[in-house]
mmCIF file of C-alpha atoms and ligand atoms in Angstrom:
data_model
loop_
_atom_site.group_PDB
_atom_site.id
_atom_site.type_symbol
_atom_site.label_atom_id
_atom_site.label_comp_id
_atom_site.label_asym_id
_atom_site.label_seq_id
_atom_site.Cartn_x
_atom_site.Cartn_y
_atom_site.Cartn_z
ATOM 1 C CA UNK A 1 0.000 0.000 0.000
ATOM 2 C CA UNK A 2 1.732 3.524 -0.724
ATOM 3 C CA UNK A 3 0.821 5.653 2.164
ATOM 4 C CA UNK A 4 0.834 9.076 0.499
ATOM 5 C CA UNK A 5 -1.556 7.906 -2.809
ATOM 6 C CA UNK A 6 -2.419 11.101 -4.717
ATOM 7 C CA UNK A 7 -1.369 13.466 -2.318
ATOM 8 C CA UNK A 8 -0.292 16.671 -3.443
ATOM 9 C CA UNK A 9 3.006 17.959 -1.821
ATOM 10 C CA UNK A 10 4.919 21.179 -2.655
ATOM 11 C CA UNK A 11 7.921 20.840 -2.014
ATOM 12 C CA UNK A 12 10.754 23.290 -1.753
ATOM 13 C CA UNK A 13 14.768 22.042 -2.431
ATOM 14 C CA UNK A 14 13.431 18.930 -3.915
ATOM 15 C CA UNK A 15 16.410 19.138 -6.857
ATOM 16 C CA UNK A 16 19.384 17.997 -4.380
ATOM 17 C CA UNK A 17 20.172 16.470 -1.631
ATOM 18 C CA UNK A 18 17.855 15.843 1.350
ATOM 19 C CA UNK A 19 15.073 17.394 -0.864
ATOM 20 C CA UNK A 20 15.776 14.994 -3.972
ATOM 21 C CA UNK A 21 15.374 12.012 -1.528
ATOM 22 C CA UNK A 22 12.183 13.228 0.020
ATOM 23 C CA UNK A 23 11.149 14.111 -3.845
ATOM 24 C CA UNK A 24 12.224 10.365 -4.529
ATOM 25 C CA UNK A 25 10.112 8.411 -1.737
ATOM 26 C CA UNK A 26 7.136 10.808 -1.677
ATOM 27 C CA UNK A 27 6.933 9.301 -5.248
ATOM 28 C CA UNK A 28 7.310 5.869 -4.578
ATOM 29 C CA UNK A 29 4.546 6.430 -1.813
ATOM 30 C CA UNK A 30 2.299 7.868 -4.638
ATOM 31 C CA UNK A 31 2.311 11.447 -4.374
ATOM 32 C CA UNK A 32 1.861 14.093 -6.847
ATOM 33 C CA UNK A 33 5.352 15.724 -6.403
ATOM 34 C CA UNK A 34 6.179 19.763 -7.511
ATOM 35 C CA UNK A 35 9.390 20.394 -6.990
ATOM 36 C CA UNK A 36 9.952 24.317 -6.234
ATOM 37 C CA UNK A 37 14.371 25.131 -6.538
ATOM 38 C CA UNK A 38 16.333 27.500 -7.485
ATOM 39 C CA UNK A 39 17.990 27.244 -11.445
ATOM 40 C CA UNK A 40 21.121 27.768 -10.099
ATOM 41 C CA UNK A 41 22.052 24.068 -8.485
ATOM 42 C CA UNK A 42 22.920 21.952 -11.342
ATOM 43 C CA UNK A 43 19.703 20.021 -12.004
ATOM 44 C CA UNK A 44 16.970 22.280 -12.782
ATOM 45 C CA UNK A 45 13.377 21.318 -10.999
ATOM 46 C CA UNK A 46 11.830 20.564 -13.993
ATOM 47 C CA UNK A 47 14.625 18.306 -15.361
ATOM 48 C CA UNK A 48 14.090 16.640 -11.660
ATOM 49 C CA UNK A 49 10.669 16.415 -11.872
ATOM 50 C CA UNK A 50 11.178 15.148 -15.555
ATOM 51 C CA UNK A 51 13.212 11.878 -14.252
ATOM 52 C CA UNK A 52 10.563 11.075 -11.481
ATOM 53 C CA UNK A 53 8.007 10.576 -13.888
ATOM 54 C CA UNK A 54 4.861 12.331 -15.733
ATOM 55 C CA UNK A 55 2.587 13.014 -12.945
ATOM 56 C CA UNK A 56 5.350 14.844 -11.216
ATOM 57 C CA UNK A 57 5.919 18.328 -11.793
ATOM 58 C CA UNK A 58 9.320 21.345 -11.437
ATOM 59 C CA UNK A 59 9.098 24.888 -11.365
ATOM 60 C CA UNK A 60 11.819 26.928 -11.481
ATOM 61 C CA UNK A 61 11.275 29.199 -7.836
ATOM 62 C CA UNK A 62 13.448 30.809 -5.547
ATOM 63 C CA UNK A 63 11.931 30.729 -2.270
ATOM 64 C CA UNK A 64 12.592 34.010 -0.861
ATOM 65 C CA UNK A 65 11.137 35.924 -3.671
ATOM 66 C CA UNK A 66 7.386 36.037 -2.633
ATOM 67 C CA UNK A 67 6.211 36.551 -6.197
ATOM 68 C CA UNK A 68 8.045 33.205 -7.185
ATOM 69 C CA UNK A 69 6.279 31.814 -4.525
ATOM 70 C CA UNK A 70 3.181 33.170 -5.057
ATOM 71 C CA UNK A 71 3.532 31.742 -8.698
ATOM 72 C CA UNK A 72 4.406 28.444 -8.187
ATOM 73 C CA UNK A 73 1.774 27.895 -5.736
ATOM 74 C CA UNK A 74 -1.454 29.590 -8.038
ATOM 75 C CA UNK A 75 0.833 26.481 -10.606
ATOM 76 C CA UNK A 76 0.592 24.340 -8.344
ATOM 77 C CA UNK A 77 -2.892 24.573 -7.777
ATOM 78 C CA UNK A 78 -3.932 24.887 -11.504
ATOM 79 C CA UNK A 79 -2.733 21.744 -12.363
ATOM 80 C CA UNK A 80 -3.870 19.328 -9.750
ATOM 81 C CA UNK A 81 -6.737 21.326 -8.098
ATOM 82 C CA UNK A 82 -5.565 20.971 -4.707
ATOM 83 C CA UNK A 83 -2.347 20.932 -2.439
ATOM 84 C CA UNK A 84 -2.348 18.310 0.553
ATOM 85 C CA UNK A 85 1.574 19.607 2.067
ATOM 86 C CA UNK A 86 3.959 21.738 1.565
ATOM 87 C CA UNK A 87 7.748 20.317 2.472
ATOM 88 C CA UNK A 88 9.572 23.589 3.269
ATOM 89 C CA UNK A 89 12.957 21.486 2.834
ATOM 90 C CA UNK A 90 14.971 24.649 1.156
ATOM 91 C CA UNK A 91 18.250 25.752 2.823
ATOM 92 C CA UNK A 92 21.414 27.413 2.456
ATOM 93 C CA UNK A 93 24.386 27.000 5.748
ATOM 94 C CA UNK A 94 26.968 29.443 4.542
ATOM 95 C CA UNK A 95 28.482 31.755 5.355
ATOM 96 C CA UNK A 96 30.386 29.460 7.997
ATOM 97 C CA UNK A 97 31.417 32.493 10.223
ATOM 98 C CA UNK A 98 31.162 33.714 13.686
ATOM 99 C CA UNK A 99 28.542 36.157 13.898
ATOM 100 C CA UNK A 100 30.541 39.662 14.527
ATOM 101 C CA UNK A 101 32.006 38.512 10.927
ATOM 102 C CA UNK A 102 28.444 38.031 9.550
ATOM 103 C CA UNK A 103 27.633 41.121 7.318
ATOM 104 C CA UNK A 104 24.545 42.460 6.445
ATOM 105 C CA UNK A 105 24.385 40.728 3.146
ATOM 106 C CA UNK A 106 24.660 37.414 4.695
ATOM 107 C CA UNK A 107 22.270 37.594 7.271
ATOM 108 C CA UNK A 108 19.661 39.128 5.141
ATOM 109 C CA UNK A 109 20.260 35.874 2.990
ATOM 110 C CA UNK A 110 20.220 33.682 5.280
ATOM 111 C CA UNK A 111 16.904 34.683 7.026
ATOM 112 C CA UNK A 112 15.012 35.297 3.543
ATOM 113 C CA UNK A 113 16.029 31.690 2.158
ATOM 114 C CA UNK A 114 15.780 29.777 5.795
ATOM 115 C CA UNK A 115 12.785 31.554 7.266
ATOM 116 C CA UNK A 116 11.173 34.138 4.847
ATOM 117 C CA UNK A 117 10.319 31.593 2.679
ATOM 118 C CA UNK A 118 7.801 29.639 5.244
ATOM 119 C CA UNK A 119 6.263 33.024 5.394
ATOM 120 C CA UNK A 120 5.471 33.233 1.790
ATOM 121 C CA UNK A 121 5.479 29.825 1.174
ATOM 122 C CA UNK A 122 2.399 29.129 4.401
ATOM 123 C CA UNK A 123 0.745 32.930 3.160
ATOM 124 C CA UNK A 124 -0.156 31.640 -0.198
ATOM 125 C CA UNK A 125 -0.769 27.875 0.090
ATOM 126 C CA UNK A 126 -2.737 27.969 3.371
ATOM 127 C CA UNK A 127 -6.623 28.475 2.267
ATOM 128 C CA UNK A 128 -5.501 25.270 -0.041
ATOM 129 C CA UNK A 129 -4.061 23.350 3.089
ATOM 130 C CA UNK A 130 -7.415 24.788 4.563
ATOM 131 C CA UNK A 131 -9.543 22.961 2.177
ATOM 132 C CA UNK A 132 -7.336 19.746 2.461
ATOM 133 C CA UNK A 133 -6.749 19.336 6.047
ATOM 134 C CA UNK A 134 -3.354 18.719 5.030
ATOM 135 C CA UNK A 135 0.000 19.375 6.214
ATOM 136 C CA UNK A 136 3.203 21.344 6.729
ATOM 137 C CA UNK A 137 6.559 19.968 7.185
ATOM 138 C CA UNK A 138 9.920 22.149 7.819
ATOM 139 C CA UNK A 139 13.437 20.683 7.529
ATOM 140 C CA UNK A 140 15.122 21.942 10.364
ATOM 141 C CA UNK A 141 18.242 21.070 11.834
ATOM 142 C CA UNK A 142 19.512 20.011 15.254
ATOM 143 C CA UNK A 143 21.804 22.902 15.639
ATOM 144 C CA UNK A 144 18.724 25.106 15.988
ATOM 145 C CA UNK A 145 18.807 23.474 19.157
ATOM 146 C CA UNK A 146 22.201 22.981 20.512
ATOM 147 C CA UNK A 147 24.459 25.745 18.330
ATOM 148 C CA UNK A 148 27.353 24.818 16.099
ATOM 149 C CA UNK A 149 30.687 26.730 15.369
ATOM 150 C CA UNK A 150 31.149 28.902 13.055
ATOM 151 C CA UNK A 151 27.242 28.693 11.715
ATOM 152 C CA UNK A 152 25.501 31.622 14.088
ATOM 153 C CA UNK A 153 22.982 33.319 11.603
ATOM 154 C CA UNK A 154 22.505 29.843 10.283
ATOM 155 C CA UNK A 155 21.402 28.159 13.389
ATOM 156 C CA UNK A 156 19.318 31.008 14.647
ATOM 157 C CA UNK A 157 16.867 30.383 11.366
ATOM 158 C CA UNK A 158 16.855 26.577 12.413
ATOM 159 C CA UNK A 159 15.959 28.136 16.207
ATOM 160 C CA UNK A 160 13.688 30.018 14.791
ATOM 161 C CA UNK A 161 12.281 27.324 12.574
ATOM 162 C CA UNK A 162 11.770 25.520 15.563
ATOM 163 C CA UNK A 163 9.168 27.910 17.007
ATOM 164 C CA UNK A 164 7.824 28.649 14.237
ATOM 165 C CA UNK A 165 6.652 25.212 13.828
ATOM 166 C CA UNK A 166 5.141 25.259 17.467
ATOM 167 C CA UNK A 167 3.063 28.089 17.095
ATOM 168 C CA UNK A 168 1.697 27.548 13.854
ATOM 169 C CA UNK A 169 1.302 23.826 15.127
ATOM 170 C CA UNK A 170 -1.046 25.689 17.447
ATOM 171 C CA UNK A 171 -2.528 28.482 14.981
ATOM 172 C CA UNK A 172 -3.480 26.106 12.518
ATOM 173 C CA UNK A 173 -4.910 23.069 14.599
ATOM 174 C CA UNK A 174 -8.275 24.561 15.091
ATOM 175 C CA UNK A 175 -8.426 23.937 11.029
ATOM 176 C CA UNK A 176 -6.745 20.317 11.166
ATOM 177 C CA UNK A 177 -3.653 21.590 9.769
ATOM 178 C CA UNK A 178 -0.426 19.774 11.122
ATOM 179 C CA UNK A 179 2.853 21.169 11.340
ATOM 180 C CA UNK A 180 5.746 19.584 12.058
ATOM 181 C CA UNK A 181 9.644 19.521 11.412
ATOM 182 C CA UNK A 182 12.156 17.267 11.127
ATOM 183 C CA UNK A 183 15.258 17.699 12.521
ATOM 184 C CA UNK A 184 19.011 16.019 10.897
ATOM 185 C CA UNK A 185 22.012 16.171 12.621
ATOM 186 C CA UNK A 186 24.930 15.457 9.381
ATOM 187 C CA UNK A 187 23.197 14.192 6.451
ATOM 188 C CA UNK A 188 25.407 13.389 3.206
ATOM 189 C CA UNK A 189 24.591 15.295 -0.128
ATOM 190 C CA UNK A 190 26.782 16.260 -3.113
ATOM 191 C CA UNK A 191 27.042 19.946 -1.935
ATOM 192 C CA UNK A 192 28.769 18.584 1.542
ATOM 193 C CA UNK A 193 30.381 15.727 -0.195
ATOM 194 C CA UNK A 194 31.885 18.406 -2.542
ATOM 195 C CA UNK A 195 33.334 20.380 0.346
ATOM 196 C CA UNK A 196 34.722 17.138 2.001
ATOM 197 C CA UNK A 197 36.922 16.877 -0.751
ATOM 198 C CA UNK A 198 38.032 20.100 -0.420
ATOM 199 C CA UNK A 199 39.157 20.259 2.725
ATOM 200 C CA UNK A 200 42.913 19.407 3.108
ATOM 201 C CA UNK A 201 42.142 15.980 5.172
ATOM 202 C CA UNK A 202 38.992 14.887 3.874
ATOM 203 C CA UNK A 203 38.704 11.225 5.821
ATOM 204 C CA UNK A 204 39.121 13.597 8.725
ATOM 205 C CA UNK A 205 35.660 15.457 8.065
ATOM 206 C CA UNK A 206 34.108 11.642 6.969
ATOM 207 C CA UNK A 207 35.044 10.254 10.747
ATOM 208 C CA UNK A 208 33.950 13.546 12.127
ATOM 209 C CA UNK A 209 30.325 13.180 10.312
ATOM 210 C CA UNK A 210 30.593 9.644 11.180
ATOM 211 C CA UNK A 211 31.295 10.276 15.049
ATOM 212 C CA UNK A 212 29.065 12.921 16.026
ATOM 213 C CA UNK A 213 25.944 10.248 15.374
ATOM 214 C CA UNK A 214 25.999 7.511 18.100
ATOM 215 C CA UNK A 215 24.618 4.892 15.639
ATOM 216 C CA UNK A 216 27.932 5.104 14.578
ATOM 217 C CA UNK A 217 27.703 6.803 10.577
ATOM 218 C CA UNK A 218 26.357 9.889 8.896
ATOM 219 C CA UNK A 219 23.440 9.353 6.703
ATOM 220 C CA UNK A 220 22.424 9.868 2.963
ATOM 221 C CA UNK A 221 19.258 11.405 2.405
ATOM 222 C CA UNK A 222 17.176 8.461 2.400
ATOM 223 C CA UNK A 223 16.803 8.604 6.133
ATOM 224 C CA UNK A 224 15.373 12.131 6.112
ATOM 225 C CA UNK A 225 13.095 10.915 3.397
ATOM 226 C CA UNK A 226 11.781 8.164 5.599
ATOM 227 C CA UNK A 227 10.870 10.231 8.250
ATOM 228 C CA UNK A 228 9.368 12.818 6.318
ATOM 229 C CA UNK A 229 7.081 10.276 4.472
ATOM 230 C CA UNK A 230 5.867 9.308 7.751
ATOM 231 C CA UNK A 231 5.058 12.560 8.916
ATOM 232 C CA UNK A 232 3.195 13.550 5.889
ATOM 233 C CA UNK A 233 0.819 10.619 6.228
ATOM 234 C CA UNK A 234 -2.166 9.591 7.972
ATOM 235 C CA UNK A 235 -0.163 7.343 10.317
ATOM 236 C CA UNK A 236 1.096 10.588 11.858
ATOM 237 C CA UNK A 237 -2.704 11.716 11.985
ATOM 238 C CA UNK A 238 -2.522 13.339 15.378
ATOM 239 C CA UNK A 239 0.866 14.432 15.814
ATOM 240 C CA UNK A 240 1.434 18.220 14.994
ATOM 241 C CA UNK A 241 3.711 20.714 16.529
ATOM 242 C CA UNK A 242 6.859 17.951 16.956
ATOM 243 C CA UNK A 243 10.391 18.656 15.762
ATOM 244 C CA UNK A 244 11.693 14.816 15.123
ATOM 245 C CA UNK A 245 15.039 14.690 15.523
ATOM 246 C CA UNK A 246 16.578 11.836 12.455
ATOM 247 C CA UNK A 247 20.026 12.466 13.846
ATOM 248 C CA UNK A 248 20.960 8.569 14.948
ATOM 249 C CA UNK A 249 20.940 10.234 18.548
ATOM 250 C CA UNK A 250 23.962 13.139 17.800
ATOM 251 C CA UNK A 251 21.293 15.314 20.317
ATOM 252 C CA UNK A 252 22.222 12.918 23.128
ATOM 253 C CA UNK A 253 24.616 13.211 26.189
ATOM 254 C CA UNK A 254 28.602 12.496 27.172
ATOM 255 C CA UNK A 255 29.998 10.091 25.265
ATOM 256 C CA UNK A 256 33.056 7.902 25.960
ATOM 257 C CA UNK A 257 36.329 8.805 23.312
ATOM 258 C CA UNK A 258 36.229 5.747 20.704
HETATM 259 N N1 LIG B 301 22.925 18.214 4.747
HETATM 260 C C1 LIG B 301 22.940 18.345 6.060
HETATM 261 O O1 LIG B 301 23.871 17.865 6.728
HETATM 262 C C2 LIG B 301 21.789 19.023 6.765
HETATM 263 C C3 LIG B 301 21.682 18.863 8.152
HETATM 264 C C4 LIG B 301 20.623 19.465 8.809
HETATM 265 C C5 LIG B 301 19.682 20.201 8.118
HETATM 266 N N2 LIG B 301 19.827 20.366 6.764
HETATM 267 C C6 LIG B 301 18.792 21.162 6.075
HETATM 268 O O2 LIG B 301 18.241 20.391 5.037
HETATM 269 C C7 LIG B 301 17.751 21.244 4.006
HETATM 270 C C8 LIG B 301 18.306 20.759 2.679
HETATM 271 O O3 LIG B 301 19.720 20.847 2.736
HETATM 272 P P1 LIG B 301 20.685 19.965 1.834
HETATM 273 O O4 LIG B 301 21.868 19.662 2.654
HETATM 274 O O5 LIG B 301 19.931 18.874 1.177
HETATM 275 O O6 LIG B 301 21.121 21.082 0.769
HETATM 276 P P2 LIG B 301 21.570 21.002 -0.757
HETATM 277 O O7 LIG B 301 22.495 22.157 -0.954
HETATM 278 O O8 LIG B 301 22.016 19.637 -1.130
HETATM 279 O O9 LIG B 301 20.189 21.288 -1.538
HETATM 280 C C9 LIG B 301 19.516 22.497 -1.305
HETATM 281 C C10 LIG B 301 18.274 22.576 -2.151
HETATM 282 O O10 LIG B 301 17.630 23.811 -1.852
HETATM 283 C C11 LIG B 301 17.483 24.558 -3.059
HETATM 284 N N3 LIG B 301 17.580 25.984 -2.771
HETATM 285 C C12 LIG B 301 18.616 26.679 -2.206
HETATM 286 N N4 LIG B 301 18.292 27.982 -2.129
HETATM 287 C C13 LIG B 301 17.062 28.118 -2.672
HETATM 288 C C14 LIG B 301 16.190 29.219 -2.899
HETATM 289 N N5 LIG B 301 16.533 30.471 -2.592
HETATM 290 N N6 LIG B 301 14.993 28.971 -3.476
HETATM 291 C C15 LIG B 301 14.620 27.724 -3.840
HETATM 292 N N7 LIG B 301 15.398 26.643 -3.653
HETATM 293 C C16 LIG B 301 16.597 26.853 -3.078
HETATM 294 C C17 LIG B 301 18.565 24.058 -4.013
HETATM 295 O O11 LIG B 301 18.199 24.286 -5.352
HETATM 296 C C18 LIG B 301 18.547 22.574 -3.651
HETATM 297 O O12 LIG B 301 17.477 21.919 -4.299
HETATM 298 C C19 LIG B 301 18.197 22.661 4.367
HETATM 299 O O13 LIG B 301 17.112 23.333 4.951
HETATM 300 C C20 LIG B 301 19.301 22.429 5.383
HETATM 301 O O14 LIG B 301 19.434 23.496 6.280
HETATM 302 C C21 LIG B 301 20.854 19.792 6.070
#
């Protein structure tokens, strides 16, 4: 039985990484899948959409630009008549710098991509989700809730994230919306396999990513995926407001050296 049969789910970042996988099983699971990313990564949305198969669908969006938004949404809705979630799986980590080096620029970018974009994203497609009863899901990130070096701006929009997908948990019950997030600790993806092999020890980084999840390795997307099919479901009926953490326990206490 596929658990998310002709569900409609927007979904933003679905051209790489965590977002492709989620793309990928929401699929398998039977969903009507529109892909909303940026042209710049190097698979467009559409091509994306193209591979999963003919009732899938790309659009070309970047997700802090409300009238991008706006438009792939009214898309969205034009061509299948309904939307039952929107995936706000989007992201961008960099700059990775303390925050007194953090210009304006940076920030600004940051917030807009990260946290502007559930704004726009929840301001357009909510009397659909209305209708539906359906569902929002956010891809935070653990270091919204315990910091991480050298990422400041980024981890306050995955704080913020967090929050955000308590109270609108709340807002939105008394219409049957959920609203949850899920929450990775490392997850592998070309963009951070890329900068692995830039580094100047790279099976340094890989033991690092591999260490700081007690089930002993760092993940590929698929995980993420899993999780987020779940949640997107009817099995996860009456849970709303929850940020799952799908971080093989990196959230837990002291740990011996291995
Ligand atoms: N990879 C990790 O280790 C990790 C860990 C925790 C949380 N996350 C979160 O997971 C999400 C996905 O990250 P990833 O690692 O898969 O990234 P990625 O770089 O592999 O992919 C990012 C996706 O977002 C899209 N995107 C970027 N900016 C956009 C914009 N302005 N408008 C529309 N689309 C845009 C890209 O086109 C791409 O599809 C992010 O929210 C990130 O913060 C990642």
């Amino acid at each position: 039985m596929q658990i998310l049969s002709d569900k409609v789910i927007f979904l933003t970042g679905g051209s790489m990484g965590i977002g492709l996988a989620c793309a990928k099983a929401y699929a398998a699971e039977g969903a009507n899948v529109v892909i909303a990313a940026t042209a710049s990564s190097h698979i467009s949305a559409e091509e994306v959409a193209t591979q999963l198969g003919k009732k899938h669908h790309g659009i070309t969006c970047d997700v802090s630009n409300s009238s991008d938004v706006e438009r792939a949404i009214g898309q969205t809705i034009e061509k299948y008549g309904k939307i039952d979630a929107i995936h706000n799986n989007a992201g961008i980590a960099m700059p990775s710098k303390p925050l007194h080096e953090t210009s304006d620029i940076e920030w600004q970018r940051l917030m807009d991509v990260n946290l502007k974009s559930v704004l726009f994203t929840t301001r357009f497609g909510f009397e659909e989700l209305k209708k539906s009863k359906g569902c929002i899901l956010n891809t935070s990130s653990l270091v919204g809730e315990i910091g991480q070096e050298n990422h400041a701006a980024y981890t306050a929009t995955k704080g913020a994230m967090n929050a955000l997908t308590k109270s609108m948990a709340l807002d939105y019950a008394p219409y049957k919306i959920r609203v949850n997030a899920v929450s990775p600790a490392g997850v592998w993806t070309t963009t951070l396999r890329n900068w692995k092999e830039e580094q100047p020890d790279p099976s340094s980084i890989e033991k690092y990513l591999d260490d700081i999840h007690p089930l002993g390795y760092c993940p590929d997307g698929d995980v993420i995926a899993d999780a987020c099919v779940f949640l997107l479901s009817d099995k996860a009926r009456f849970i709303t407001g929850t940020i799952l953490p799908v971080s093989g326990g990196a959230e837990l206490g002291y740990r011996a050296i291995r």
